[in-house]
CSV table of C-alpha atoms in Angstrom, one decimal:
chain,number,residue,atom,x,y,z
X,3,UNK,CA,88.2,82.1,130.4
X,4,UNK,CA,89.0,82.6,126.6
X,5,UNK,CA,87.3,79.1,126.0
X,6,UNK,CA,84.3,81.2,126.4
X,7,UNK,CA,84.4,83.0,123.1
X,8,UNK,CA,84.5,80.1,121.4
X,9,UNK,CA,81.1,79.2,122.9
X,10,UNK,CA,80.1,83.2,122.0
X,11,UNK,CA,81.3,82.5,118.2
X,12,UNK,CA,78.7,78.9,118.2
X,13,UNK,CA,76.5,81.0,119.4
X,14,UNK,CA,76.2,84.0,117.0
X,15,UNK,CA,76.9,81.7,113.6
X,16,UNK,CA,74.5,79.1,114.8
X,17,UNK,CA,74.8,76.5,112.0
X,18,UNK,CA,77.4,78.2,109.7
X,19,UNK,CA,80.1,76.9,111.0
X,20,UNK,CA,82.7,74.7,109.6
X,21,UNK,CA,85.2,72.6,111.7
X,22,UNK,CA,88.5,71.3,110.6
X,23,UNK,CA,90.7,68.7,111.9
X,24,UNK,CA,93.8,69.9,110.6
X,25,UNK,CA,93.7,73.8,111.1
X,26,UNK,CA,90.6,75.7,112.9
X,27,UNK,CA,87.1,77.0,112.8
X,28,UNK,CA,85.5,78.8,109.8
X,29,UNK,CA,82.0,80.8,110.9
X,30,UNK,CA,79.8,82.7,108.6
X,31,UNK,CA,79.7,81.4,105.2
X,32,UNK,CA,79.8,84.1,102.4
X,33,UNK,CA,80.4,82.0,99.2
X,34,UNK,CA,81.1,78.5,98.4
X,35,UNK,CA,84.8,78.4,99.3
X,36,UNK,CA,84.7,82.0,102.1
X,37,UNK,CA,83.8,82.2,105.7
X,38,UNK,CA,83.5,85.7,107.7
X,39,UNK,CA,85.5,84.8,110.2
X,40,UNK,CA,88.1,82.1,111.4
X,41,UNK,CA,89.9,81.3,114.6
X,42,UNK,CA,92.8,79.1,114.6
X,43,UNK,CA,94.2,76.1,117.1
X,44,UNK,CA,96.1,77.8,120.0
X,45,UNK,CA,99.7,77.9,120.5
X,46,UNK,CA,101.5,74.7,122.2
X,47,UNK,CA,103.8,76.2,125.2
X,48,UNK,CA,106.0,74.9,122.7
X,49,UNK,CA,105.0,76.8,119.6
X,50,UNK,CA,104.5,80.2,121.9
X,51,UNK,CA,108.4,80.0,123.0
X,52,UNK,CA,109.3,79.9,119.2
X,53,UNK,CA,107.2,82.6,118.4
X,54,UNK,CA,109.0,84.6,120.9
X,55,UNK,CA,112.3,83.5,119.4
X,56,UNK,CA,111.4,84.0,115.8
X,57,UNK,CA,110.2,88.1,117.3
X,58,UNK,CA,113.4,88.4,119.0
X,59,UNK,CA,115.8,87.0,115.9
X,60,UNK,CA,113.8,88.8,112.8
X,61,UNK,CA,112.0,91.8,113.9
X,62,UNK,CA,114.2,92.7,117.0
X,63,UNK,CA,111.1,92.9,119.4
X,64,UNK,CA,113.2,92.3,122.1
X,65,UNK,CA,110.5,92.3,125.2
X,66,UNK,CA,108.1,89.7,126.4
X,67,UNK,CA,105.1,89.0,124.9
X,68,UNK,CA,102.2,90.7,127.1
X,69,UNK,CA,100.6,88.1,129.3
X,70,UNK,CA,97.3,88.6,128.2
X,71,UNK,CA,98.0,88.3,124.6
X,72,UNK,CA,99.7,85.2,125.8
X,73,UNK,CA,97.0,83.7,127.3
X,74,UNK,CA,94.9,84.5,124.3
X,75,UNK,CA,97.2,82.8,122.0
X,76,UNK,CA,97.3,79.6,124.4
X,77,UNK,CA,93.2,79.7,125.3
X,78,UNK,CA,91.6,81.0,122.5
X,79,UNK,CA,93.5,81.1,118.9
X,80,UNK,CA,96.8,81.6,117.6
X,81,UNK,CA,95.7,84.6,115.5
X,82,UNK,CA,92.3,85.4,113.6
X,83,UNK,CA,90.3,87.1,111.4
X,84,UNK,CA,86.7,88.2,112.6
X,85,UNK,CA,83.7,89.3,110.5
X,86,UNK,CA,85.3,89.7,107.6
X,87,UNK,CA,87.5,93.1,109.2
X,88,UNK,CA,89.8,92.7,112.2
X,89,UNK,CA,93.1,91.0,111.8
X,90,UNK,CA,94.6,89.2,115.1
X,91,UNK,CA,97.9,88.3,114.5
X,92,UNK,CA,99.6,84.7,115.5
X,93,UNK,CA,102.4,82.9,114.8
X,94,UNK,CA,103.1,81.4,111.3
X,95,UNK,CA,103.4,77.4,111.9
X,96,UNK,CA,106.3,75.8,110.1
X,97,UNK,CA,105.6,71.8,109.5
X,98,UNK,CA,106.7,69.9,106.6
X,99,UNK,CA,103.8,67.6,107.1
X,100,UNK,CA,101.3,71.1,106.4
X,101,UNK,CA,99.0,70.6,103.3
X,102,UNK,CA,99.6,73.8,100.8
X,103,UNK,CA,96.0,74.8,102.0
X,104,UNK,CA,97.1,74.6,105.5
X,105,UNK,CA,100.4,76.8,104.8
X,106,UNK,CA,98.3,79.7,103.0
X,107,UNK,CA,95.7,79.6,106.0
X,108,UNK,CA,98.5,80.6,108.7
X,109,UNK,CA,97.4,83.8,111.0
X,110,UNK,CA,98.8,87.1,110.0
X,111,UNK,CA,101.9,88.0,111.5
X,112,UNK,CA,102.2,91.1,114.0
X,113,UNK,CA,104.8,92.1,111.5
X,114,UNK,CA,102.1,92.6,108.7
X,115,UNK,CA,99.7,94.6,110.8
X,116,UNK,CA,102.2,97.4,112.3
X,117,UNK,CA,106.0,98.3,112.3
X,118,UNK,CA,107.3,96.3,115.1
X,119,UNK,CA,110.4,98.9,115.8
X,120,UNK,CA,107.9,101.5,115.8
X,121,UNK,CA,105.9,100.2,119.0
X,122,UNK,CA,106.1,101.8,121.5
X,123,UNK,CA,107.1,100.3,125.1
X,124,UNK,CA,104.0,100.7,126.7
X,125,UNK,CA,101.7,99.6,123.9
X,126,UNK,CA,101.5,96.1,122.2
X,127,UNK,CA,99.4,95.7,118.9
X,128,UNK,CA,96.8,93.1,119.1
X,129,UNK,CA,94.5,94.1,116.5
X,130,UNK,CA,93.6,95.8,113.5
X,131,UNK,CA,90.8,96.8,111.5
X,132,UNK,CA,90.8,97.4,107.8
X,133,UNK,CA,87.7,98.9,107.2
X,134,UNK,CA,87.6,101.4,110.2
X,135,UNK,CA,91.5,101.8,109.4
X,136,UNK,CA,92.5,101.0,113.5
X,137,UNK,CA,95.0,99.6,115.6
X,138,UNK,CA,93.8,97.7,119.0
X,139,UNK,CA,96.3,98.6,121.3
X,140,UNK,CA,97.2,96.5,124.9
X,141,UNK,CA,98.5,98.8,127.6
X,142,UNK,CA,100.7,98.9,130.1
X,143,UNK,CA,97.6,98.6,132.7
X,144,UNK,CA,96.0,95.7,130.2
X,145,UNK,CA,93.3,97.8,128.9
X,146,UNK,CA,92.9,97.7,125.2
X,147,UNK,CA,92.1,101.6,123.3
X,148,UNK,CA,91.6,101.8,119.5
X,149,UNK,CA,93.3,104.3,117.9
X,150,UNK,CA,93.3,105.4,114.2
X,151,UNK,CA,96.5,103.5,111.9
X,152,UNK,CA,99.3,106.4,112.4
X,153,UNK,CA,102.5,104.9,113.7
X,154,UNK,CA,103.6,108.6,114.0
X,155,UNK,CA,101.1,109.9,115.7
X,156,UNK,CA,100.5,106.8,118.3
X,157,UNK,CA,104.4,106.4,118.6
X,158,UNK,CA,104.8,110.2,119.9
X,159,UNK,CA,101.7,109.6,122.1
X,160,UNK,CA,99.4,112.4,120.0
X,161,UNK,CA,97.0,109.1,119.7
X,162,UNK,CA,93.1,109.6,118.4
X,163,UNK,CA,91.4,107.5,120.9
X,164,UNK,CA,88.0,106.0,119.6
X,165,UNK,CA,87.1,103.2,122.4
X,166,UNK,CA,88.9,101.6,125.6
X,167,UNK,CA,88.2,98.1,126.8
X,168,UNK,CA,88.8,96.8,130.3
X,169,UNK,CA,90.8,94.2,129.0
X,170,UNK,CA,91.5,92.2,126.2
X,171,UNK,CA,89.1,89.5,127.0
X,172,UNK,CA,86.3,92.0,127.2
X,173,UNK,CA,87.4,93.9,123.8
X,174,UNK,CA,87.3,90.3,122.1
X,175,UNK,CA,83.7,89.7,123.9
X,176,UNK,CA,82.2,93.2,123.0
X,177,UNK,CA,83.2,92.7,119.5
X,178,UNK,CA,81.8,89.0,118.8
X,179,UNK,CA,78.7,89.9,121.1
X,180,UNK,CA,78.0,93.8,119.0
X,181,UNK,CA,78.1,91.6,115.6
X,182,UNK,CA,74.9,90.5,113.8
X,183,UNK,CA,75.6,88.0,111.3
X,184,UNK,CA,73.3,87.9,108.8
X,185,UNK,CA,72.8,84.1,106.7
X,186,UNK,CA,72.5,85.1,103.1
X,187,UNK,CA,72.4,82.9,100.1
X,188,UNK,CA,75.6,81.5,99.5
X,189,UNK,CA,77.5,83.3,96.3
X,190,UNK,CA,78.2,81.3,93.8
X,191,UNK,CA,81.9,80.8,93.2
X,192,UNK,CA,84.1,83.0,90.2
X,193,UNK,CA,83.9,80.2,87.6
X,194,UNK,CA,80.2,79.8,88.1
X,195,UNK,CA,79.7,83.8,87.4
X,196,UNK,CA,82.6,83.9,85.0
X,197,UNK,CA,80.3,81.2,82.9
X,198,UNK,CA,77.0,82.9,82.9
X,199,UNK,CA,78.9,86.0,81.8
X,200,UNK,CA,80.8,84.3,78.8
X,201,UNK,CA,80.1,86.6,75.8
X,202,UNK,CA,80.6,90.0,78.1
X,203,UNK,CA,84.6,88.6,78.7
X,204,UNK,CA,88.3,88.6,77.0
X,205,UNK,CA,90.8,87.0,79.4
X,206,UNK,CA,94.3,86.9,79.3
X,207,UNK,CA,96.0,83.2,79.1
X,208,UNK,CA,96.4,81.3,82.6
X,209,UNK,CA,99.2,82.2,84.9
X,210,UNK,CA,101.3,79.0,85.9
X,211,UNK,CA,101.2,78.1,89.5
X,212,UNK,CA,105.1,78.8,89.5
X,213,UNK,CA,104.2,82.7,88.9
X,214,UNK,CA,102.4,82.5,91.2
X,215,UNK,CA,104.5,81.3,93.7
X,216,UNK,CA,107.0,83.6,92.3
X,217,UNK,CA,104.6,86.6,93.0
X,218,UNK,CA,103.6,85.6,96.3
X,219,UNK,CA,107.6,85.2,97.5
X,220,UNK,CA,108.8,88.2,95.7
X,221,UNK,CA,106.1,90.1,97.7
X,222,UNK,CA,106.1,88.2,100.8
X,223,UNK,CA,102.4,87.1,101.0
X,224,UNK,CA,99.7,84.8,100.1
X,225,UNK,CA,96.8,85.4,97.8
X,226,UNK,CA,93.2,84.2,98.9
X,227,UNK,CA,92.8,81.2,97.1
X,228,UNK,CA,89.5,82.3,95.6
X,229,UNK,CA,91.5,85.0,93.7
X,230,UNK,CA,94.7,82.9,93.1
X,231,UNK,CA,92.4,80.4,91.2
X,232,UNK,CA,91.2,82.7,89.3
X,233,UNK,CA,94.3,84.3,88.2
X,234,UNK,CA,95.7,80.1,87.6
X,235,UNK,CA,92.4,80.2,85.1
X,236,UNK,CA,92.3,83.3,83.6
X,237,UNK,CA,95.0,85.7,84.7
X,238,UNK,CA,92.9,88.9,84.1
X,239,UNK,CA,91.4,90.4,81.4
X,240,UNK,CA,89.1,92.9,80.1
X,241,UNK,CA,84.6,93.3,80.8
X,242,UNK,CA,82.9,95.0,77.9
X,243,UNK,CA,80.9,97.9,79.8
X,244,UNK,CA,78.0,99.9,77.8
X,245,UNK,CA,80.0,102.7,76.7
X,246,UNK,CA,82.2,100.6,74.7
X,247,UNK,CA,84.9,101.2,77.3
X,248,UNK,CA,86.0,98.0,80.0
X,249,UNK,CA,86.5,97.1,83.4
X,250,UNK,CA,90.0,95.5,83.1
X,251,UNK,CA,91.4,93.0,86.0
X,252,UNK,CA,95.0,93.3,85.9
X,253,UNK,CA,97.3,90.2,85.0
X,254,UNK,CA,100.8,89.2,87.0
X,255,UNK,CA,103.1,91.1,85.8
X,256,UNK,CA,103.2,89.8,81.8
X,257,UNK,CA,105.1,91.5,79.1
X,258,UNK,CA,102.6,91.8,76.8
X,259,UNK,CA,100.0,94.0,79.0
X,260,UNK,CA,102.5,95.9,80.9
X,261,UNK,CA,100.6,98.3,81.4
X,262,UNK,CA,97.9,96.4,83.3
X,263,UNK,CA,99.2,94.2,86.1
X,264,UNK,CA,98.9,93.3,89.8
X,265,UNK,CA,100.5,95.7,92.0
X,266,UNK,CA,101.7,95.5,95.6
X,267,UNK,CA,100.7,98.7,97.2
X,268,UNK,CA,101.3,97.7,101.0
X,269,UNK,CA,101.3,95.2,103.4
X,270,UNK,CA,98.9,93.0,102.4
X,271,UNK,CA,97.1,95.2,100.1
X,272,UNK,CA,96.9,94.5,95.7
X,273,UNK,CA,95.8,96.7,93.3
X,274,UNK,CA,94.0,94.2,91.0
X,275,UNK,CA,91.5,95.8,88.9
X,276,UNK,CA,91.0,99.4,86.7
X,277,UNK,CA,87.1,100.5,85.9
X,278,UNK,CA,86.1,101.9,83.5
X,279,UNK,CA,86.3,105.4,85.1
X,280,UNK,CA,90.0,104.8,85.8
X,281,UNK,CA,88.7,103.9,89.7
X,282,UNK,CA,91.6,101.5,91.3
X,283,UNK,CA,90.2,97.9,92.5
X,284,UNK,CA,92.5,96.7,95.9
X,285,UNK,CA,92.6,93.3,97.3
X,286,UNK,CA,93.4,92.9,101.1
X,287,UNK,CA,95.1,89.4,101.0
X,288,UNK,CA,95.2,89.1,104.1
X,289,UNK,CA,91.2,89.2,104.8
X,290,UNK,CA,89.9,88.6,101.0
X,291,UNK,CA,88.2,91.4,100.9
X,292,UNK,CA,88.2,93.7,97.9
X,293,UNK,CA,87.6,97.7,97.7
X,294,UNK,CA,87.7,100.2,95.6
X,295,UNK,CA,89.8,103.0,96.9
X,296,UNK,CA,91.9,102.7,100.0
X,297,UNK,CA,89.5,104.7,102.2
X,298,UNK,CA,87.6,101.6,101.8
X,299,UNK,CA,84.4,103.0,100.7
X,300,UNK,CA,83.4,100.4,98.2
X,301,UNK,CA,83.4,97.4,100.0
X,302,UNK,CA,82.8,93.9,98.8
X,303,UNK,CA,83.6,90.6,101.4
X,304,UNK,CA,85.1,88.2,98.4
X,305,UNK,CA,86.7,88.3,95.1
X,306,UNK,CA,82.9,86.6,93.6
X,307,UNK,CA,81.1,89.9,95.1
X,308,UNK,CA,83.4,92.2,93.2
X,309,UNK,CA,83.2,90.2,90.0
X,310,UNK,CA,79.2,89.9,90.7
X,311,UNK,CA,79.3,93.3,90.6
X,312,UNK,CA,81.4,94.5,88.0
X,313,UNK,CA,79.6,92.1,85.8
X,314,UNK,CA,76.2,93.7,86.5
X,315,UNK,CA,77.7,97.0,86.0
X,316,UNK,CA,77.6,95.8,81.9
X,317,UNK,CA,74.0,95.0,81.8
């Protein structure tokens, strides 16, 4: 039955789709390097039974996985990210045969989407959204409700319901078959817009891929790789705006700019830029999607849109 939505997926992205034979499907293409959404390879019965394990031994979820969420995982993907928004978690694959690409493109786990000794028995987390700030929630009686992101709240059952599915298949269905993707022209990639932007520009030296690395284990996640080339060529810097003041993308953590520098706000979530109003710039690693406050108001679906933009704010 989950086989289904891949044929639902074809069938809203039409031609924008991108296959690969060593990890999953890539649909709506935003920019050069960026798709909209991705579904991964399901889970081997093999791969599921570690997944349980690896719950069990690091985040002390001691129960069985819900069936459904099961089948899902074995059907449909092991974990995805749809239109951009909502995070499915899945289980990290561990081979030392995996490209680097490969290892960066694993599915967020459940652990980065909620507080696993928060959940409560008769709810299990297969979902989130970022931009409407929600949990997707399985229930005892496998219907799926979305609720607002308050472990508090949901944990002592004061939840604020927003929609119920009757199952998880159907929540998955009614959220590919409400989405209208719309083909655009394809953005052009950071270097490209960095180029035609040339005299506007100061940036820092390049970070070394070991700071990099160092960054991303220190914090326990993995930057979009549109963003982490960036920071590999550039490593921040500072946009002349009108007023004489800038927009300044913050630089990993270097002693000479202390002041200015990437910081982990939560979960998956950067702050990577300042404007020139003082106006925080976030990065969601997990979905490449960058914002301007964490209400999410601002919204732009790559790294290259928020450049795009704060370049045209100098002209």
């Amino acid at each position: 039955m989950f086989q289904n939505l891949r044929i639902l997926l074809d069938n809203s992205y039409g031609k924008s789709k991108l296959e690969t034979e060593w990890h999953g499907i890539f649909y709506g293409q935003i920019s050069d390097i960026e798709y909209e959404s991705y579904i991964s390879q399901p889970l081997t019965e093999q791969e599921l039974a570690s997944y349980q394990k690896y719950l069990k031994d690091w985040y002390l979820y001691t129960k069985e996985l819900p069936r459904p969420f099961i089948e899902m995982l074995l059907g449909f993907s092991n974990g995805a990210v749809l239109f951009g928004d909502i995070i499915i978690p899945g289980y990290k694959r561990k081979d030392k045969k995996m490209s680097k690409e490969e290892r960066e493109l694993q599915p967020a786990g459940i652990e980065e989407i909620t507080s696993l000794s928060w959940m409560p028995d008769k709810y299990f987390v297969v979902g989130k959204s970022y931009r409407r700030n929600t949990l997707y929630l399985l229930t005892e009686k496998q219907t799926i409700i979305e609720i607002k992101d308050d472990n508090v709240s949901y944990h002592h059952n004061k939840m604020k319901l927003l929609k119920s599915y009757e199952n998880l298949y159907a929540w998955l269905e009614a959220l590919i078959l409400n989405h209208k993707y719309v083909p655009s022209p394809v953005k052009t990639n950071p270097e490209t817009i960095i180029k035609e932007h040339a005299k506007k520009v100061v940036w820092n030296s390049p970070v070394s891929a070991e700071e990099l690395t160092r960054f991303e284990n220190t914090y326990n996640l993995r930057l979009p790789n549109e963003y982490k080339k960036f920071l590999l060529e550039h490593n921040g810097g500072a946009i002349d705006s009108p007023a004489g003041a800038t927009i300044a993308t913050l630089s990993v953590e270097m002693e000479s700019n202390d002041t200015l520098y990437v910081e982990h706000v939560e979960g998956t979530v950067l702050q990577v830029a300042m404007e020139s109003d003082g106006e925080p710039v976030f990065l969601n690693c997990a979905t490449g999607e960058v914002f301007q406050n964490q209400s999410v108001d601002a919204y732009f679906p790559s790294w290259s849109a928020w450049l795009e933009y704060a370049f045209n704010l100098t002209d």
